[in-house]
Short mmCIF file of C-alpha atoms (C1' of nucleotides) in Angstrom, two decimals:
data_model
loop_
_atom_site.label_atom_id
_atom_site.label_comp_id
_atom_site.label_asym_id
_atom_site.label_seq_id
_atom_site.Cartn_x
_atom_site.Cartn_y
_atom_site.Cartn_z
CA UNK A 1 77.50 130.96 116.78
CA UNK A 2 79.26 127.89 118.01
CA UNK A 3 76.59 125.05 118.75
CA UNK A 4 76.79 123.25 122.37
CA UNK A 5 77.64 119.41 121.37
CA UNK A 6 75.29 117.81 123.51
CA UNK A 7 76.18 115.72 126.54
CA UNK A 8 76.85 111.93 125.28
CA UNK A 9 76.62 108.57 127.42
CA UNK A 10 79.09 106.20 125.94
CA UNK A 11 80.16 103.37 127.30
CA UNK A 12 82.94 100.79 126.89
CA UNK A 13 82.85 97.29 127.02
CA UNK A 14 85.56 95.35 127.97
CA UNK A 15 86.03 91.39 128.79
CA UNK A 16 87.64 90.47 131.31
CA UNK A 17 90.82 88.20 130.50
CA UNK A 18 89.00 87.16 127.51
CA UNK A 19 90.79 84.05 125.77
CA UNK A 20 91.18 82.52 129.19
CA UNK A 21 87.23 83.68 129.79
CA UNK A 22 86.14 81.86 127.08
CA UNK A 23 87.93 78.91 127.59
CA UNK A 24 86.25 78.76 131.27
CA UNK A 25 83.01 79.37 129.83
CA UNK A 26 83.64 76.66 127.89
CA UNK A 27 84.97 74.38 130.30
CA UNK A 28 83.53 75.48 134.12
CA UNK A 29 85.97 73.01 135.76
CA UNK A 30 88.62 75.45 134.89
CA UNK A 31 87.29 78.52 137.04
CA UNK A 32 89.18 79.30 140.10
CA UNK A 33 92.53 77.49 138.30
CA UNK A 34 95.73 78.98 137.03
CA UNK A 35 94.71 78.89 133.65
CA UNK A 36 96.48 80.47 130.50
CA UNK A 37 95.99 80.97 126.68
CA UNK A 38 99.85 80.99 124.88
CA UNK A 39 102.44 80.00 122.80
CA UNK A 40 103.63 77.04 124.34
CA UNK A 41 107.05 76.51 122.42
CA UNK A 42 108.99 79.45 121.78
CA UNK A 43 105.43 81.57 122.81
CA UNK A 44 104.19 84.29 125.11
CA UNK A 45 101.22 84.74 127.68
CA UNK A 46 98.08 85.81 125.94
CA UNK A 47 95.96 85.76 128.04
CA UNK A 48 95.94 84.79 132.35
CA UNK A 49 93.09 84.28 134.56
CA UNK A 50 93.16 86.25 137.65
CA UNK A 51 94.08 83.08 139.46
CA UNK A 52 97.53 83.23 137.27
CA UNK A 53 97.64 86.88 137.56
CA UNK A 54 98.04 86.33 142.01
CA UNK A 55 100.64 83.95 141.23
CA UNK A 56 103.13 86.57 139.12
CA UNK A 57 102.04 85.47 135.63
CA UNK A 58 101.37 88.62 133.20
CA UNK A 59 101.15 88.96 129.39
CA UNK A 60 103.42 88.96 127.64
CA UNK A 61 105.48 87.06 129.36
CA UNK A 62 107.06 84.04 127.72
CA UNK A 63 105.37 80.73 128.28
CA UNK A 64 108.50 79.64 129.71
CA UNK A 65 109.07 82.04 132.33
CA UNK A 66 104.97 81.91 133.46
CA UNK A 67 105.52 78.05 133.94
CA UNK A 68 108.92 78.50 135.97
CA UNK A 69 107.28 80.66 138.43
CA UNK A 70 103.81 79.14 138.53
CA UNK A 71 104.23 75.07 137.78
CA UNK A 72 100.40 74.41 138.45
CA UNK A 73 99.73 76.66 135.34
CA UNK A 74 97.61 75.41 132.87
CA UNK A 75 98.63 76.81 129.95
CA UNK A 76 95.97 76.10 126.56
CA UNK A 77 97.13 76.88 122.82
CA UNK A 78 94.73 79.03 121.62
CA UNK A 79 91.16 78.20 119.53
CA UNK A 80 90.43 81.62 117.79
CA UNK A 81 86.94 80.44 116.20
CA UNK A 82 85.91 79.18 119.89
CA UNK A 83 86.92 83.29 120.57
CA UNK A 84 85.66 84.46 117.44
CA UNK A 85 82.48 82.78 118.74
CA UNK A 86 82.16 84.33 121.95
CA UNK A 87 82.75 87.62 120.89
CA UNK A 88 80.19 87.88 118.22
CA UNK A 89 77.46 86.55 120.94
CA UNK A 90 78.92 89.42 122.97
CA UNK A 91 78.84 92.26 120.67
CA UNK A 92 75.16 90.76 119.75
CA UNK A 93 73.76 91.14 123.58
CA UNK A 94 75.69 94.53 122.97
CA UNK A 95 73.50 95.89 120.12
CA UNK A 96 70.15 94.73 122.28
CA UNK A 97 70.73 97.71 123.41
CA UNK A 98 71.50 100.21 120.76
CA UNK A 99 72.98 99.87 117.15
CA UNK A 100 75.87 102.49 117.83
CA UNK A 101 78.48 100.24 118.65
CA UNK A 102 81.87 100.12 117.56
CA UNK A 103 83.85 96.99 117.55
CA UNK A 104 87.59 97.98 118.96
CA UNK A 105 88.66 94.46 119.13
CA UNK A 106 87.82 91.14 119.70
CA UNK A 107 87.24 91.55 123.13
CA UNK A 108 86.17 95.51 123.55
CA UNK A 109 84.34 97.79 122.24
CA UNK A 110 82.07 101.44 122.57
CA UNK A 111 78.52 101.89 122.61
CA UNK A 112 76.60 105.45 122.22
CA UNK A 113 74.15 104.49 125.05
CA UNK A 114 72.49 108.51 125.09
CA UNK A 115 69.32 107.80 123.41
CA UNK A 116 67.75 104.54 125.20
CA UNK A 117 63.92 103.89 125.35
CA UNK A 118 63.40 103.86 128.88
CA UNK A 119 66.22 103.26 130.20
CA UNK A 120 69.05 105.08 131.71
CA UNK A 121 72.40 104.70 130.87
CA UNK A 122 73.91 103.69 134.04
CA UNK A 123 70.68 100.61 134.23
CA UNK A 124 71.64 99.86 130.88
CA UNK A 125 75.20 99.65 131.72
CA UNK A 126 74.86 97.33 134.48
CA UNK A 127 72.23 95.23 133.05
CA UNK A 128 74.59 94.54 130.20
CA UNK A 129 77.16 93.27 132.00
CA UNK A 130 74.75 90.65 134.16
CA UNK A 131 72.95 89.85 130.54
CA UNK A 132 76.52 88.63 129.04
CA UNK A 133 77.21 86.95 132.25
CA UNK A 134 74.08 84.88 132.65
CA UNK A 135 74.27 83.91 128.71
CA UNK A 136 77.51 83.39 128.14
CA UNK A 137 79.08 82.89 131.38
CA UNK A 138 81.72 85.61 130.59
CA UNK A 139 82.94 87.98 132.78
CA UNK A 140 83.05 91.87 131.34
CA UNK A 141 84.01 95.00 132.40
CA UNK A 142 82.11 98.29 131.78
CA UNK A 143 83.42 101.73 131.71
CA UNK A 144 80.50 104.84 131.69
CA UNK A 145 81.49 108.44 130.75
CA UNK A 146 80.60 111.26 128.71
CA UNK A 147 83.31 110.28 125.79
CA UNK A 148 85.14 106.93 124.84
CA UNK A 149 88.71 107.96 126.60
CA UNK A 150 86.91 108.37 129.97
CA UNK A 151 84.75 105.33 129.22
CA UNK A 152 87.58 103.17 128.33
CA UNK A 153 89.41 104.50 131.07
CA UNK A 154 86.58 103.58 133.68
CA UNK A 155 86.51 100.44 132.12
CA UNK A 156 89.76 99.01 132.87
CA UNK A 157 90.05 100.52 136.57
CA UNK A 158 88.04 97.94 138.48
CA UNK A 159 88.81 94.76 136.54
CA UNK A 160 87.31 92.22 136.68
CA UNK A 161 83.52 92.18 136.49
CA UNK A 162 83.90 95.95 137.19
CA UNK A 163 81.39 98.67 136.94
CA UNK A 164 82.75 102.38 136.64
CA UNK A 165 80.53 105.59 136.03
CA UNK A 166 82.25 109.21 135.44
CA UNK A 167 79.33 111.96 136.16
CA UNK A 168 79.65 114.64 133.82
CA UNK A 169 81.28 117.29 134.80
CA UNK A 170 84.00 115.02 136.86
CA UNK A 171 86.53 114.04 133.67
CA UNK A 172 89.26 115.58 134.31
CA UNK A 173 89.12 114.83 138.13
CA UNK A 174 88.55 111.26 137.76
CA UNK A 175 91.80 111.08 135.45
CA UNK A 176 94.25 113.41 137.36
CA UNK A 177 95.57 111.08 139.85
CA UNK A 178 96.34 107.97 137.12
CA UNK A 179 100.09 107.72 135.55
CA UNK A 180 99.91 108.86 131.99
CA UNK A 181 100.35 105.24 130.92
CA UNK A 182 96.81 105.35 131.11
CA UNK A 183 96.68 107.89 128.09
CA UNK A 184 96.03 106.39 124.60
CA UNK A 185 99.52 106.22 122.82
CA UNK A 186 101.13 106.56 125.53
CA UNK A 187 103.71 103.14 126.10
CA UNK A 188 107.03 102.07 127.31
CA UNK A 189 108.68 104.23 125.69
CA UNK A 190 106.47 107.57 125.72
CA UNK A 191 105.85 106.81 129.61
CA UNK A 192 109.75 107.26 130.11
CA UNK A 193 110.10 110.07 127.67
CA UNK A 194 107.31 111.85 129.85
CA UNK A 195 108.50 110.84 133.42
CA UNK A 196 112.13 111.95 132.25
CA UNK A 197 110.52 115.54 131.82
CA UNK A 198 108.56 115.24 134.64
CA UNK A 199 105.15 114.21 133.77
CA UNK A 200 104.27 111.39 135.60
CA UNK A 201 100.43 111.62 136.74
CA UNK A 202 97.63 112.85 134.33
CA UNK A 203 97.22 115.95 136.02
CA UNK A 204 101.11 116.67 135.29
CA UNK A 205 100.38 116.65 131.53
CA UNK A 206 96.88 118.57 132.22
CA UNK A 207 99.13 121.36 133.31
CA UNK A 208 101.46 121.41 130.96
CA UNK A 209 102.56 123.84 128.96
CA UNK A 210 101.77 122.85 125.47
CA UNK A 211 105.81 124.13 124.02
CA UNK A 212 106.99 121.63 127.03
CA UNK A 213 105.09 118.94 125.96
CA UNK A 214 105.65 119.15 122.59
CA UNK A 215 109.34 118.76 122.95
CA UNK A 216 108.15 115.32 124.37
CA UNK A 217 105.87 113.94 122.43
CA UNK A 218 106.22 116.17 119.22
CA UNK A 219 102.75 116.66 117.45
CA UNK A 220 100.60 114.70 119.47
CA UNK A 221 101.02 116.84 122.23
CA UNK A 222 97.83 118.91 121.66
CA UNK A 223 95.70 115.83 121.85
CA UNK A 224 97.56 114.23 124.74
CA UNK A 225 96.99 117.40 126.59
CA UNK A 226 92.93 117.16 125.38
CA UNK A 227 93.04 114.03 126.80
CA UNK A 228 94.31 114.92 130.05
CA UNK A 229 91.62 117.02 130.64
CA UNK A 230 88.91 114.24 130.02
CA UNK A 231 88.11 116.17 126.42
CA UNK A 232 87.57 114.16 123.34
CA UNK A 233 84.84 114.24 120.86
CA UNK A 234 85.80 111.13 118.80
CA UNK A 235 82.32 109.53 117.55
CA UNK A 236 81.27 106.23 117.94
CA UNK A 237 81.86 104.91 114.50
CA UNK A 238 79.51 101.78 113.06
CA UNK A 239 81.59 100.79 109.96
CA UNK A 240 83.80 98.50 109.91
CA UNK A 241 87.14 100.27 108.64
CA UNK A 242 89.40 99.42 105.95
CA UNK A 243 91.58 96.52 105.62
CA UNK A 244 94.57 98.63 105.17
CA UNK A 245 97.12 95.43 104.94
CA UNK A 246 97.55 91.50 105.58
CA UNK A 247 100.49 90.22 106.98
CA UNK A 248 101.54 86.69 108.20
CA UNK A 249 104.56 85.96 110.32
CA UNK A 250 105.93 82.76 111.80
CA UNK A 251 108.42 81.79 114.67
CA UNK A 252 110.39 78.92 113.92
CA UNK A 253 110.70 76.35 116.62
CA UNK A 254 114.93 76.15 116.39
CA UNK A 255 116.80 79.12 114.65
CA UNK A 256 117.64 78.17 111.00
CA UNK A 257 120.49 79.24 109.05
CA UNK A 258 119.22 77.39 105.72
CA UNK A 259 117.89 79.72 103.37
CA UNK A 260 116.01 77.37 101.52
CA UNK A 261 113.76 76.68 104.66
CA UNK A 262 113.17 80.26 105.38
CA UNK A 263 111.94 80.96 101.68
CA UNK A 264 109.16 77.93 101.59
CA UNK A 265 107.91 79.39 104.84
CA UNK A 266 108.27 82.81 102.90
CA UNK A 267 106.07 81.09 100.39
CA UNK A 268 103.83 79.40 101.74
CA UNK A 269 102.54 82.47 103.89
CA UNK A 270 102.12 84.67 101.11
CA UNK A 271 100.04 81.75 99.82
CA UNK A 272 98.22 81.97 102.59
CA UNK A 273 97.62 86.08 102.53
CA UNK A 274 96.93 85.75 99.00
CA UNK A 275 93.87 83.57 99.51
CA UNK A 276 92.70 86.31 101.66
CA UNK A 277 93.20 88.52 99.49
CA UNK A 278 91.05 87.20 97.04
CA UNK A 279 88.34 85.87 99.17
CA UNK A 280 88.34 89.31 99.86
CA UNK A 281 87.39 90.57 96.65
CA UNK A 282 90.98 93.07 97.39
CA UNK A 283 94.59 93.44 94.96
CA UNK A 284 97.58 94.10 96.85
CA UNK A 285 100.36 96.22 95.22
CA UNK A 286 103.33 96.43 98.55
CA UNK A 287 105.29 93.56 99.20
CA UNK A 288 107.28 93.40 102.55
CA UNK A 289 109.26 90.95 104.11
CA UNK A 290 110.68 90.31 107.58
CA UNK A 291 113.66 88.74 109.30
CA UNK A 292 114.12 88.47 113.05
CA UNK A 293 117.76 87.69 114.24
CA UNK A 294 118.38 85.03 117.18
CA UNK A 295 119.24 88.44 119.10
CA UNK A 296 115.58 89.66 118.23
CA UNK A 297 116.79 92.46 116.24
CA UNK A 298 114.79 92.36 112.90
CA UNK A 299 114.51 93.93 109.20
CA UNK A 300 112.07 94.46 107.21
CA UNK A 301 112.54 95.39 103.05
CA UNK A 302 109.24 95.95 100.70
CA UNK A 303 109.29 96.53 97.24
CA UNK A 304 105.89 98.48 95.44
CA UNK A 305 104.73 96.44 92.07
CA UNK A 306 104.41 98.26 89.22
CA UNK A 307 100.11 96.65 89.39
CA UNK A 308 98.42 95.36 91.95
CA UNK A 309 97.76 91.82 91.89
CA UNK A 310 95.86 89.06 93.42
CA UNK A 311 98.19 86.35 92.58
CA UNK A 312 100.91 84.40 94.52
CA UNK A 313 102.70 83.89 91.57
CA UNK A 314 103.26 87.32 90.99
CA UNK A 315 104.94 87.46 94.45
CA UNK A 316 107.80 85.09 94.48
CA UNK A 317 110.45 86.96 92.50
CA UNK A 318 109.78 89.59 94.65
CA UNK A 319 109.74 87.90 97.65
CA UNK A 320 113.17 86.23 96.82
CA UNK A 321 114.73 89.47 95.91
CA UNK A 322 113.71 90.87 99.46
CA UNK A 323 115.02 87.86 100.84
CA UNK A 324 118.64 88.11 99.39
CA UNK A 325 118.57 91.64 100.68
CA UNK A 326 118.49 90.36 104.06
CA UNK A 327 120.32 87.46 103.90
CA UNK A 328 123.35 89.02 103.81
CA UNK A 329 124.35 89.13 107.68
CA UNK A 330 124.02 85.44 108.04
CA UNK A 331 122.98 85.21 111.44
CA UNK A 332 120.34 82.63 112.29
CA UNK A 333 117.12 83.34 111.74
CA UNK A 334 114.38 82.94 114.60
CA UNK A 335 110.95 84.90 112.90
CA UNK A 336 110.02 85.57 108.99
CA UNK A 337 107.74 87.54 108.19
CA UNK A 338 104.97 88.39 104.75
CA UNK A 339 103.22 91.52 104.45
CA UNK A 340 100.77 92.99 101.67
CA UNK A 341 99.92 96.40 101.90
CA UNK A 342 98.45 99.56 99.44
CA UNK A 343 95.39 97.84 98.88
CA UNK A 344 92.64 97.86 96.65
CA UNK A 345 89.54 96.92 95.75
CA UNK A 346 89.35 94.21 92.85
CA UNK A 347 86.77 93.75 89.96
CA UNK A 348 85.54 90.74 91.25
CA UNK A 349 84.24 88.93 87.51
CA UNK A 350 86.50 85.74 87.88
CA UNK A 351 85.78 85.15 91.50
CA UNK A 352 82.41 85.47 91.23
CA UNK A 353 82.07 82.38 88.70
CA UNK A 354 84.96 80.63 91.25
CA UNK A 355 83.03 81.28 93.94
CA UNK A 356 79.55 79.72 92.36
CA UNK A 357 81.63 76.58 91.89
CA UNK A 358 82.79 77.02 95.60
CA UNK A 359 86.45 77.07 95.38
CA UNK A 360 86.18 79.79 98.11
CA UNK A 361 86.53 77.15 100.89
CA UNK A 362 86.46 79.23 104.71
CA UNK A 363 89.65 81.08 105.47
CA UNK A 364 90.69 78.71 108.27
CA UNK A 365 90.79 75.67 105.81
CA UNK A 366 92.79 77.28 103.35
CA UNK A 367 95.35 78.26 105.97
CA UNK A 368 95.91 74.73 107.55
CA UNK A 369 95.26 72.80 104.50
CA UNK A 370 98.62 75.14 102.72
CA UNK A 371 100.74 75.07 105.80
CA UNK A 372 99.79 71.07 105.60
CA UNK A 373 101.31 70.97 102.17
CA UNK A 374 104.59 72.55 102.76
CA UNK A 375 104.80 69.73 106.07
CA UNK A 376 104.12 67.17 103.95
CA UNK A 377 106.85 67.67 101.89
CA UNK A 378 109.24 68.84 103.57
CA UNK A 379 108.84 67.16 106.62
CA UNK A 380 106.90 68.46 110.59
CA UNK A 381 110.83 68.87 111.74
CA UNK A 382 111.57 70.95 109.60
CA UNK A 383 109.00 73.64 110.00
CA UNK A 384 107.98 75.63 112.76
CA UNK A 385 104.15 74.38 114.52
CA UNK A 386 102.11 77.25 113.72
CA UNK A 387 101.09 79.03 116.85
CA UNK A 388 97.43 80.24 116.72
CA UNK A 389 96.66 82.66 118.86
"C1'" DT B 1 113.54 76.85 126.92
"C1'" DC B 2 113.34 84.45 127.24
"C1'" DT B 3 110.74 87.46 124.62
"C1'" DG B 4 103.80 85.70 119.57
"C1'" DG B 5 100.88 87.47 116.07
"C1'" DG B 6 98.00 90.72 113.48
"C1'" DG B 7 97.15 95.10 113.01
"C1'" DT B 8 97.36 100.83 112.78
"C1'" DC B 9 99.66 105.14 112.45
"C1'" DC B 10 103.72 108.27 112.38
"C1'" DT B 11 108.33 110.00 110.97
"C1'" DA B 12 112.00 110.96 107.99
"C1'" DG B 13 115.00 111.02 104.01
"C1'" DG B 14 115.41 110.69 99.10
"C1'" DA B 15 113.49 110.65 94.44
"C1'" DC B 16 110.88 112.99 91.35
"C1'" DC B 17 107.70 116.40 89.47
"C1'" DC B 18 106.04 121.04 88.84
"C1'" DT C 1 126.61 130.17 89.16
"C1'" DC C 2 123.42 129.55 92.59
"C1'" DT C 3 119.89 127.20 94.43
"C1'" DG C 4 113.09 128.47 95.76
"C1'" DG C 5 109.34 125.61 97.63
"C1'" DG C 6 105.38 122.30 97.64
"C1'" DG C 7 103.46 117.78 96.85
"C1'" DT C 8 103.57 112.82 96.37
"C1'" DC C 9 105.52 108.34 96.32
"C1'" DC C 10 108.80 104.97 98.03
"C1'" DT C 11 111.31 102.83 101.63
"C1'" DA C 12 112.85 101.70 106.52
"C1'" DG C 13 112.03 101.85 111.12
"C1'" DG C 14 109.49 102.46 115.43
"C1'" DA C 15 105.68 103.03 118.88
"C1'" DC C 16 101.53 101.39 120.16
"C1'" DC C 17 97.19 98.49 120.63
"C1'" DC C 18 94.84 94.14 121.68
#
DNA sequence: TCTGGGGTCCTAGGACCC
DNA sequence: TCTGGGGTCCTAGGACCC
């Protein structure tokens, strides 16, 4: 005997514009203004309030191209604790309400909102949205549905400071019309495979015949098509998951042919990730690095150590063999790239007695105070400004 | 002044082992 | 002389998400 799942109530939470949000909540005189979180060298759009949005601008646009067709555009760097902030005092209104929540991102995340005292869902919904506004002065988005694809769905379809509720039973209704860019997974790319074969709306892939989509989409096919239909039983999950890799990359200001340049910044980020690393109580055992080309094409070589490690030292003669492997075409180099993956947990006996004597300083600190070094003696031209975001 | 940064997951071929 | 599968790891690349 199959058991019924029972009907669920989740919803998803979702800020509206949120870098740009926060900086507004931070500063009111910027509401109503063409305001913008991004690179502002070489960088892209972030984030754009609405304002921005009327006049053309869009992530991820380059910086460049938002400020040539909207001049007035105020365009801020980025403060990631000032967002870090914000969206802890978000996700705390957020578990008020219930402790199932699941943090997607900074800025969104799911809530199993079945079993409130009192309350029903769609109150609780609402009233979660004016609580963040009135305390925090941040506009959010709330999606309400029987599973978190509908929910996230609803969520995003009347932005901003939108409220959207899917009655049971109307799932697959309340998706059919959308394109299936709305899917999860579903991109550039996929969107063209799909329209190519003739699946353009959600109700085209609803339809489908599973051998036709498969030829499409290969063997995600039979969840696509779930999702179509408004079907998807994915729980709300509480634990954080598993830091599965670090990885640090940085876009130079100029493209550099000098090799020399391009392995101190090769350095000094894996200094960087190793710090993590430790402060993580983790061991790393994959090292990768990347190139991007002037042209944007990039490569990417990794090497597997025979043990995992927690030290930088352990990294460089890796690091430089990688290096040499892609130095061979020459070209100038715009991006490189450091990333640590197949990682493990470390016996933590000699951090422990470092960390009593507080040599684990916050992550931020150790970041700025390394790239600091490497500017210092080499000199600020000659490095890249590191773009937080 | 074209095009960031930090992640996750999937695929596919080859090596290697049984 | 001909030539099996299955499993896992390594490596490179790509799509996607926020």
């Amino acid at each position: 005997v199959k058991e019924r799942s029972p009907r669920r109530s989740i919803i998803h939470l979702d800020a509206d514009a949120f870098f740009v949000g926060c900086e507004i909540a931070a500063e009111p005189s910027l509401r109503g203004k063409a305001v913008a979180v991004g690179g502002l060298q070489r960088g892209i759009i972030a984030s754009a309030s609405y304002e921005a949005r009327k006049m053309g601008v869009y992530t991820p646009m380059p910086t460049s191209s938002a400020l040539r067709i909207c001049p007035t555009l105020l365009v801020l760097p980025g403060d990631y604790e000032k967002y870090e902030e914000f969206s802890r005092r978000m996700f705390s209104v957020l578990q008020e309400y219930t402790p199932e929540v699941e943090v997607g991102s900074i800025d969104e995340g799911y809530a199993d909102f079945s079993n409130l005292r009192g309350k029903s869902p769609e109150d609780a919904a609402r009233e979660l949205g004016k609580n963040i506004w009135e305390r925090l002065n941040l506009s959010v988005s709330i999606g309400l549905g029987s599973n978190k694809l509908v929910a996230s769905v609803a969520s995003k379809l009347h932005k901003p400071a939108g409220f959207t509720c899917v009655p049971a039973g109307n799932e697959s209704s309340f998706l059919a019309p959308l394109g299936v860019r709305w899917l999860p997974g579903v991109g550039p790319k996929t969107e063209e495979l799909l329209s190519a074969a003739g699946f353009r709306f959600i109700s085209d892939v609803a339809s489908s015949e599973l051998s036709a989509l498969i030829k499409v989409v290969g063997s995600s096919a039979t969840q696509l098509r779930a999702f179509a239909n408004g079907f998807d039983d994915r729980p709300v999950v509480t634990e954080a998951p598993a830091v599965q890799s670090y990885s640090r990359q940085e876009t130079f200001e100029e493209n550099t042919n000098a090799e020399w340049l391009v392995q101190r910044i090769m350095r000094a980020l894996s200094d960087e990730l190793m710090a993590r690393v430790r402060s993580d109580r983790k061991m790393i055992r994959c090292v990768e690095v990347k190139i991007r080309h002037g042209n944007m094409e990039q490569y990417r070589r990794s090497e597997s150590l025979e043990e995992p490690t927690d030290l930088e030292t352990d990294t460089y003669e890796v690091l430089d063999r990688l290096l040499k492997k892609l130095w061979i075409s020459r070209l100038p180099v715009r991006l490189v790239g450091v990333k640590f993956s197949q990682v493990y947990e470390s016996s933590s006996a000699r951090q422990s007695t470092l960390d009593l004597a507080g040599y684990n300083r916050p992550r931020r600190r150790v970041l700025a105070s390394v790239m600091d070094k490497v500017k210092a003696r080499y000199g600020p031209a000659a490095l890249a400004r590191p773009h937080r975001l």
